[in-house]
Coordinates of C-alpha atoms in Angstrom, one line a residue:
M201 CA -15.0 -66.8 -69.7
S202 CA -14.4 -70.5 -69.1
Y203 CA -11.0 -72.0 -69.4
E204 CA -12.1 -74.0 -72.4
M205 CA -13.2 -70.9 -74.2
I206 CA -9.9 -69.2 -73.4
A207 CA -8.0 -72.1 -74.8
L208 CA -10.1 -72.1 -78.0
L209 CA -9.6 -68.3 -78.3
M210 CA -5.8 -68.7 -78.1
F211 CA -5.8 -71.4 -80.7
S212 CA -8.0 -69.5 -83.1
T213 CA -6.0 -66.3 -82.7
M214 CA -2.8 -68.1 -83.3
M215 CA -4.2 -69.8 -86.5
V216 CA -5.4 -66.4 -87.8
M217 CA -2.0 -64.9 -87.3
M218 CA -0.3 -67.7 -89.1
L219 CA -2.7 -67.4 -92.1
T220 CA -1.6 -63.7 -92.4
G221 CA 1.9 -64.9 -93.0
Q222 CA 3.4 -64.2 -89.6
R223 CA 6.4 -66.2 -88.6
V224 CA 5.6 -69.3 -86.5
F225 CA 7.5 -68.2 -83.4
G226 CA 6.1 -64.7 -83.6
A227 CA 2.5 -65.8 -83.7
I228 CA 2.9 -68.4 -81.0
G229 CA 5.0 -66.3 -78.7
F230 CA 2.7 -63.2 -79.1
V231 CA -0.4 -65.2 -78.2
A232 CA 1.3 -66.8 -75.2
A233 CA 2.6 -63.5 -73.9
V234 CA -0.7 -61.6 -74.3
A235 CA -2.7 -64.4 -72.8
A236 CA -0.4 -64.6 -69.8
L237 CA -0.7 -60.8 -69.2
F238 CA -4.5 -60.9 -69.4
L239 CA -4.8 -64.0 -67.2
W240 CA -2.3 -63.2 -64.5
G241 CA -1.5 -59.5 -64.9
E242 CA 2.1 -58.4 -64.3
G243 CA 3.0 -61.8 -62.9
G244 CA 2.5 -63.2 -66.4
V245 CA 5.8 -61.6 -67.6
E246 CA 7.5 -64.3 -65.6
M247 CA 6.3 -67.0 -68.0
P248 CA 8.3 -66.1 -71.1
F249 CA 11.3 -65.2 -68.8
T250 CA 11.2 -68.6 -67.2
A251 CA 10.8 -70.3 -70.6
A252 CA 13.9 -68.4 -71.8
S253 CA 15.9 -69.4 -68.7
K254 CA 14.8 -73.0 -69.2
L255 CA 15.9 -72.9 -72.9
M256 CA 19.3 -71.5 -72.2
S257 CA 20.0 -74.0 -69.4
W258 CA 19.0 -77.0 -71.5
Y259 CA 22.4 -78.6 -72.2
P260 CA 21.3 -81.0 -74.9
L261 CA 20.3 -78.1 -77.1
L262 CA 23.9 -77.7 -77.9
T263 CA 23.5 -80.7 -80.2
L264 CA 21.3 -78.7 -82.6
P265 CA 23.8 -76.3 -84.1
L266 CA 26.6 -78.9 -84.1
F267 CA 24.6 -81.5 -86.1
V268 CA 23.3 -78.8 -88.5
F269 CA 26.9 -77.6 -89.0
M270 CA 28.0 -81.1 -89.8
G271 CA 25.3 -81.6 -92.4
Y272 CA 25.9 -78.3 -94.2
M273 CA 29.7 -78.8 -94.1
L274 CA 29.4 -82.2 -95.9
S275 CA 26.9 -80.7 -98.4
E276 CA 28.8 -77.5 -99.2
S277 CA 32.2 -79.3 -99.5
G278 CA 30.7 -81.5 -102.3
I279 CA 31.0 -84.8 -100.4
A280 CA 27.3 -85.4 -101.0
S281 CA 27.9 -85.0 -104.8
D282 CA 30.6 -87.6 -104.6
L283 CA 28.2 -90.0 -102.8
Y284 CA 25.7 -89.8 -105.6
K285 CA 28.3 -90.4 -108.3
M286 CA 29.2 -93.6 -106.4
F287 CA 25.6 -94.8 -106.3
H288 CA 25.2 -93.7 -110.0
V289 CA 27.9 -96.1 -111.2
W290 CA 27.2 -99.1 -108.8
M291 CA 23.4 -99.0 -109.2
G292 CA 23.2 -98.1 -112.9
P293 CA 23.0 -101.7 -114.2
L294 CA 19.6 -102.2 -112.4
H295 CA 16.2 -101.1 -113.6
G296 CA 15.4 -98.2 -111.3
G297 CA 18.9 -98.3 -110.0
L298 CA 19.4 -94.6 -109.9
A299 CA 16.2 -94.2 -108.0
I300 CA 17.4 -96.9 -105.5
G301 CA 20.7 -95.0 -105.2
T302 CA 18.8 -91.8 -104.5
I303 CA 17.0 -93.4 -101.6
C304 CA 20.3 -94.7 -100.2
L305 CA 21.8 -91.2 -100.7
M306 CA 18.9 -89.7 -98.8
V307 CA 19.4 -92.1 -95.9
L308 CA 23.1 -91.1 -95.7
I309 CA 22.2 -87.4 -96.0
S310 CA 19.6 -87.8 -93.2
A311 CA 22.2 -89.4 -91.0
M312 CA 24.5 -86.5 -91.6
N313 CA 22.1 -83.6 -91.3
G314 CA 18.8 -84.3 -89.6
L315 CA 16.7 -81.9 -91.8
S316 CA 14.4 -82.9 -94.7
V317 CA 15.1 -79.6 -96.5
A318 CA 18.8 -80.6 -97.0
G319 CA 17.9 -83.9 -98.6
M320 CA 15.3 -82.2 -100.8
A321 CA 17.8 -79.7 -102.0
I322 CA 20.5 -82.3 -102.7
G323 CA 18.1 -84.7 -104.4
A324 CA 16.5 -82.0 -106.6
T325 CA 19.8 -80.4 -107.7
I326 CA 21.9 -83.5 -108.1
A327 CA 19.8 -86.6 -108.5
L328 CA 16.7 -85.3 -110.4
P329 CA 18.4 -83.9 -113.5
E330 CA 20.5 -87.1 -113.8
M331 CA 17.5 -89.4 -113.7
L332 CA 15.4 -87.2 -116.1
R333 CA 18.3 -87.1 -118.6
R334 CA 18.5 -90.9 -118.6
G335 CA 14.8 -91.3 -119.4
Y336 CA 13.4 -92.0 -115.9
D337 CA 9.6 -91.4 -115.5
K338 CA 9.3 -87.9 -114.1
V339 CA 6.3 -88.7 -111.9
M340 CA 8.1 -91.6 -110.2
V341 CA 11.4 -89.9 -109.6
T342 CA 9.7 -86.8 -108.2
G343 CA 8.0 -89.0 -105.6
V344 CA 11.3 -90.8 -104.9
I345 CA 13.0 -87.5 -104.0
Q346 CA 10.2 -86.2 -101.8
A347 CA 9.8 -89.5 -100.0
G348 CA 13.5 -89.9 -99.5
S349 CA 14.0 -86.4 -98.2
S350 CA 11.3 -86.9 -95.6
L351 CA 13.5 -89.5 -93.9
G352 CA 15.6 -86.6 -92.6
I353 CA 13.2 -86.0 -89.8
L354 CA 13.1 -89.6 -88.6
V355 CA 16.6 -91.0 -89.1
P356 CA 19.0 -89.8 -86.3
P357 CA 20.2 -87.1 -85.8
S358 CA 16.7 -85.8 -86.4
V359 CA 16.3 -82.1 -85.5
V360 CA 12.5 -82.5 -85.3
L361 CA 13.0 -85.2 -82.6
V362 CA 15.3 -82.8 -80.7
L363 CA 12.4 -80.3 -80.7
Y364 CA 9.9 -83.0 -79.7
G365 CA 12.3 -84.1 -76.8
M366 CA 12.5 -80.5 -75.6
I367 CA 8.8 -79.9 -75.5
A368 CA 7.9 -83.4 -74.2
R369 CA 10.8 -83.4 -71.7
Q370 CA 12.1 -86.8 -73.0
P371 CA 15.7 -87.9 -73.6
V372 CA 16.8 -87.0 -77.1
S373 CA 19.1 -90.0 -77.2
D374 CA 16.2 -92.4 -76.7
L375 CA 14.2 -90.6 -79.4
W376 CA 17.0 -90.9 -81.9
L377 CA 17.5 -94.6 -81.2
A378 CA 13.8 -95.1 -81.4
G379 CA 13.7 -93.5 -84.9
A380 CA 16.5 -95.5 -86.3
I381 CA 14.8 -98.8 -87.1
P382 CA 11.5 -97.3 -88.3
G383 CA 13.5 -95.0 -90.5
L384 CA 15.5 -97.8 -92.1
M385 CA 12.3 -99.9 -92.4
L386 CA 10.7 -97.0 -94.4
A387 CA 13.7 -96.7 -96.6
T388 CA 13.6 -100.4 -97.3
M389 CA 9.9 -100.2 -98.2
F390 CA 10.6 -97.4 -100.6
V391 CA 13.4 -99.5 -102.3
V392 CA 11.2 -102.6 -102.5
Y393 CA 8.5 -100.5 -104.2
I394 CA 10.9 -99.1 -106.7
V395 CA 12.3 -102.6 -107.5
V396 CA 8.8 -104.1 -108.0
R397 CA 7.5 -101.2 -110.0
C398 CA 10.5 -101.1 -112.3
R399 CA 10.4 -104.9 -112.7
L400 CA 6.7 -104.6 -113.9
Q401 CA 7.3 -101.5 -115.9
P402 CA 11.0 -101.4 -117.0
E403 CA 10.5 -98.3 -119.1
L404 CA 10.0 -96.2 -115.9
G405 CA 13.6 -96.8 -114.8
P406 CA 15.9 -97.8 -117.7
V407 CA 19.4 -99.1 -117.0
L408 CA 22.4 -96.9 -117.7
P409 CA 24.0 -97.2 -121.2
K410 CA 26.8 -99.8 -121.4
E411 CA 29.4 -97.1 -122.2
E412 CA 28.7 -95.4 -118.8
R413 CA 28.8 -98.7 -116.9
Q414 CA 31.9 -100.2 -118.5
M415 CA 34.9 -99.1 -116.5
P416 CA 37.7 -101.0 -114.9
L417 CA 37.0 -102.6 -111.5
G418 CA 39.8 -100.5 -110.0
E419 CA 37.9 -97.3 -110.9
K420 CA 34.6 -98.7 -109.5
L421 CA 36.3 -99.6 -106.3
A422 CA 37.9 -96.1 -106.2
L423 CA 34.4 -94.6 -106.3
L424 CA 33.5 -96.4 -103.1
K425 CA 35.9 -94.1 -101.3
A426 CA 33.2 -91.5 -101.6
G427 CA 31.1 -93.4 -99.1
I428 CA 33.9 -94.2 -96.7
L429 CA 34.3 -90.7 -95.1
P430 CA 30.5 -90.1 -94.4
L431 CA 30.3 -93.7 -93.1
L432 CA 33.3 -93.2 -90.8
I433 CA 31.9 -89.9 -89.5
F434 CA 28.6 -91.6 -88.7
V435 CA 30.3 -94.7 -87.1
F436 CA 32.5 -92.6 -84.9
M437 CA 29.7 -90.2 -83.9
T438 CA 27.1 -92.9 -83.0
G439 CA 29.5 -95.6 -82.1
F440 CA 31.2 -93.6 -79.3
F441 CA 27.7 -92.6 -78.0
V442 CA 26.2 -96.1 -78.0
A443 CA 29.3 -97.5 -76.4
G444 CA 29.0 -94.9 -73.6
V445 CA 32.4 -93.2 -74.4
T446 CA 30.8 -89.8 -75.2
S447 CA 27.7 -88.0 -74.2
L448 CA 25.1 -86.8 -76.7
V449 CA 26.6 -83.3 -76.9
E450 CA 30.1 -84.7 -77.2
S451 CA 29.0 -87.0 -80.0
S452 CA 27.6 -84.0 -81.9
A453 CA 31.0 -82.2 -81.4
V454 CA 32.7 -85.3 -82.8
G455 CA 30.5 -85.3 -85.8
A456 CA 31.0 -81.6 -86.5
T457 CA 34.8 -81.9 -86.1
A458 CA 35.0 -85.0 -88.3
A459 CA 33.0 -83.2 -91.0
M460 CA 35.5 -80.4 -91.1
L461 CA 38.5 -82.8 -91.1
A462 CA 36.8 -84.7 -94.0
A463 CA 36.5 -81.5 -96.0
L464 CA 40.1 -80.6 -95.2
F465 CA 41.2 -84.1 -96.2
R466 CA 39.5 -83.7 -99.6
K467 CA 41.1 -80.2 -99.9
R468 CA 37.7 -78.5 -100.1
L469 CA 37.7 -76.6 -96.8
T470 CA 37.8 -73.1 -98.3
F471 CA 36.8 -69.8 -96.6
K472 CA 33.7 -69.6 -98.8
V473 CA 32.6 -73.1 -97.7
L474 CA 33.2 -72.3 -94.1
E475 CA 31.3 -69.0 -94.3
T476 CA 28.3 -70.4 -96.1
T477 CA 28.1 -73.3 -93.6
I478 CA 28.3 -71.1 -90.5
R479 CA 25.7 -68.7 -91.9
Q480 CA 23.2 -71.5 -92.7
T481 CA 23.9 -73.1 -89.3
L482 CA 23.3 -69.8 -87.5
G483 CA 20.0 -69.2 -89.4
I484 CA 18.6 -72.7 -88.8
S485 CA 19.7 -72.8 -85.1
C486 CA 18.2 -69.4 -84.3
M487 CA 15.0 -70.3 -85.9
F488 CA 14.6 -73.4 -83.9
M489 CA 15.6 -71.7 -80.6
W490 CA 12.9 -69.0 -81.1
I491 CA 10.3 -71.7 -81.9
I492 CA 11.2 -73.7 -78.8
L493 CA 11.1 -70.5 -76.7
A494 CA 7.6 -69.7 -78.0
A495 CA 6.5 -73.3 -77.5
L496 CA 7.6 -73.3 -73.8
A497 CA 5.8 -70.0 -73.1
F498 CA 2.7 -71.3 -74.8
G499 CA 2.8 -74.6 -73.0
A500 CA 3.2 -72.8 -69.6
V501 CA 0.0 -70.9 -70.2
F502 CA -1.9 -74.1 -71.1
D503 CA -0.6 -75.8 -68.0
G504 CA -1.8 -72.9 -66.0
L505 CA -5.3 -73.0 -67.6
G506 CA -5.6 -76.8 -67.0
A507 CA -6.5 -77.3 -70.7
V508 CA -4.9 -80.7 -70.7
K509 CA -7.4 -82.0 -68.1
A510 CA -10.3 -80.4 -70.0
I511 CA -9.3 -82.2 -73.3
E512 CA -8.8 -85.5 -71.4
S513 CA -12.3 -85.1 -69.8
L514 CA -13.8 -84.3 -73.2
F515 CA -12.4 -87.4 -74.9
L516 CA -12.8 -89.9 -72.1
E517 CA -15.9 -88.8 -70.2
K518 CA -18.1 -86.9 -72.6
W519 CA -17.3 -88.7 -75.9
G520 CA -16.5 -92.0 -74.3
L521 CA -13.5 -92.8 -76.6
S522 CA -11.0 -95.5 -75.9
P523 CA -7.3 -94.7 -75.6
W524 CA -6.6 -96.1 -79.0
E525 CA -9.4 -94.2 -80.6
I526 CA -8.0 -91.0 -79.1
L527 CA -4.5 -91.8 -80.4
I528 CA -5.8 -92.4 -83.9
L529 CA -7.8 -89.1 -83.7
M530 CA -4.6 -87.3 -82.8
Q531 CA -2.7 -88.7 -85.8
L532 CA -5.5 -87.7 -88.1
S533 CA -5.5 -84.2 -86.8
Y534 CA -1.7 -84.0 -87.6
I535 CA -2.4 -85.0 -91.2
V536 CA -5.1 -82.4 -91.5
M537 CA -2.9 -79.7 -90.0
G538 CA 0.0 -80.8 -92.2
M539 CA -1.9 -79.6 -95.2
F540 CA -1.4 -76.1 -94.0
L541 CA 1.5 -76.0 -91.5
D542 CA 5.0 -77.3 -91.2
D543 CA 6.2 -79.8 -88.7
T544 CA 7.5 -77.3 -86.1
A545 CA 4.2 -75.3 -86.1
M546 CA 2.1 -78.5 -85.7
L547 CA 4.2 -79.7 -82.8
V548 CA 4.2 -76.4 -81.0
I549 CA 0.5 -75.9 -81.4
V550 CA -0.7 -79.3 -80.1
A551 CA 2.2 -80.7 -78.1
P552 CA 1.1 -78.9 -74.9
L553 CA -2.2 -80.8 -75.2
Y554 CA -1.3 -84.1 -76.8
I555 CA 1.9 -85.2 -75.0
P556 CA 0.5 -85.0 -71.4
L557 CA -2.7 -86.7 -72.7
V558 CA -0.6 -89.5 -74.3
I559 CA 1.2 -90.1 -71.0
S560 CA -2.0 -90.1 -69.0
L561 CA -3.5 -92.7 -71.4
G562 CA -0.6 -95.0 -70.6
F563 CA 1.3 -94.8 -73.9
N564 CA 5.0 -94.5 -74.1
P565 CA 6.1 -90.9 -75.0
I566 CA 9.2 -92.1 -76.8
W567 CA 7.1 -94.4 -79.0
Y568 CA 4.6 -91.6 -79.6
G569 CA 7.4 -89.3 -80.7
V570 CA 8.2 -91.8 -83.6
L571 CA 4.4 -92.0 -84.4
Y572 CA 4.3 -88.2 -84.6
T573 CA 7.3 -88.0 -86.8
I574 CA 6.0 -90.6 -89.3
T575 CA 2.7 -88.8 -89.4
V576 CA 4.5 -85.5 -90.1
Q577 CA 6.2 -87.3 -93.0
V578 CA 2.8 -88.2 -94.4
A579 CA 1.5 -84.6 -93.8
Y580 CA 4.6 -83.2 -95.6
M581 CA 3.4 -84.8 -98.8
T582 CA -0.4 -84.5 -98.4
P583 CA -2.1 -82.2 -101.0
P584 CA -3.1 -79.4 -101.3
F585 CA -0.5 -77.6 -99.2
G586 CA 2.0 -80.3 -98.1
Y587 CA 5.4 -78.7 -97.2
N588 CA 7.5 -81.0 -99.5
L589 CA 5.1 -80.5 -102.4
F590 CA 5.9 -76.8 -102.7
L591 CA 9.6 -77.3 -102.0
M592 CA 9.7 -79.7 -104.9
K593 CA 7.8 -77.4 -107.2
A594 CA 10.2 -74.6 -106.4
M595 CA 13.3 -76.8 -107.2
A596 CA 12.0 -78.9 -110.0
P597 CA 12.5 -78.1 -113.7
P598 CA 9.6 -76.5 -115.7
E599 CA 8.5 -79.8 -117.3
I600 CA 7.4 -81.1 -114.0
S601 CA 3.9 -79.6 -113.2
L602 CA 2.2 -79.4 -109.8
V603 CA -0.2 -82.1 -111.0
D604 CA 2.8 -84.4 -111.6
I605 CA 4.1 -83.7 -108.1
Y606 CA 0.7 -84.4 -106.6
R607 CA 0.5 -87.7 -108.5
S608 CA 4.0 -88.7 -107.6
V609 CA 3.4 -88.9 -103.8
I610 CA 0.4 -91.2 -103.8
P611 CA 2.2 -94.6 -103.6
F612 CA 4.8 -93.2 -101.1
V613 CA 2.1 -91.8 -98.8
L614 CA 0.3 -95.2 -98.8
I615 CA 3.6 -96.9 -97.9
M616 CA 4.1 -94.4 -95.0
I617 CA 0.6 -95.0 -93.7
F618 CA 1.3 -98.7 -93.8
A619 CA 4.5 -98.2 -91.9
L620 CA 2.7 -96.0 -89.4
V621 CA 0.1 -98.8 -88.8
I622 CA 2.9 -101.3 -88.3
V623 CA 4.7 -99.2 -85.7
M624 CA 1.4 -98.5 -83.9
S625 CA 0.6 -102.2 -83.9
F626 CA 4.1 -103.3 -82.8
P627 CA 5.7 -100.6 -80.5
E628 CA 8.8 -102.7 -80.0
I629 CA 10.0 -101.8 -83.5
A630 CA 10.6 -98.3 -82.1
L631 CA 11.4 -99.2 -78.5
W632 CA 13.7 -102.2 -78.8
L633 CA 16.9 -100.3 -79.7
P634 CA 16.6 -97.7 -76.8
E635 CA 15.9 -100.5 -74.4
Y636 CA 18.8 -102.6 -75.7
V637 CA 21.3 -99.7 -75.5
K638 CA 20.2 -98.9 -72.0
G639 CA 20.8 -102.6 -71.1

């Protein structure tokens, strides 16, 4: 059997296993281990063992549980709810103000957590009922929460970029810095869309009633305190890192410690909050470690097969595609896969092929990491089986149908595609900040 056929058989077997409902790491790791044994006999057992050793000795991986802990601590202690109350009062006088405040909340949640699921949960449980109760259009606000929560995988500290950095062997710090400006650019585009849409159709986002907005200036200023603690945590965490005072791992430890101190300062650090935070952190961290382990083993088999060279030969020599045509084809494949798989599964399946190919074509792997993440955001909200679509359906009230959810994402998907084209056309949008910090 040719190496190309072996690679195709591995991919098809893995996809069939995933369609049966197997866990991502189980399907990928099983295919990698069995393929290694069939190809190299007893020597194949060294591949998963070497992958495990590489995973356990990868020092930056310590950032993963620390950042996840920080995000859940701020969420479970109610600090995220305080943030929304602040935006609720200050943005209420504007048409679409609560939707704008929701996007701002999502950016802050993203900067505290690094996962889209956390933003979705907070948006659907805190922001969505408030906006619906005040007469906001259900289709628009459903799209706002889905689009805003997707920022969690782009704005640092993004857990998805940690996974990409591990598989691509690229510095996580550079990837986070590269994702910052595109993430803020996307959030700004969402806000501009909401402002323009509500200016043209004021009934979609009515202003808050006067009785809710009329409060003494002192009380309004007191509400701003809700944003001070998360802002201080983010400034300390990233400021020390950018200034070179702390390393990446030390910055994550600063963030986790600061989140605990913030909960203690607000007198909300109870045993129940601590237990829930630790349990959720352990579950998320273990899931990602198993996925990374499976990805490393799968990638090792592909390296041994020479599948990367075969794909490169197919695109460049047999099909005669240009590097940019290959890059666009890759992005389209992510969107198609995103209709059926989540971001980690997509990355693990194609990263062993795509990332070496991107480097061989002369593209910057840090820049490509940002392109991958924005494309995953699009895939998250692409019908029929986008990841965020079903998360929203599970959390939304009964009056919001699946058709409403599908309709709600259309303008935001178009905005994301536009942002993707901009970052592809002007790579410095992603690369300027890492280069500036490096000096």
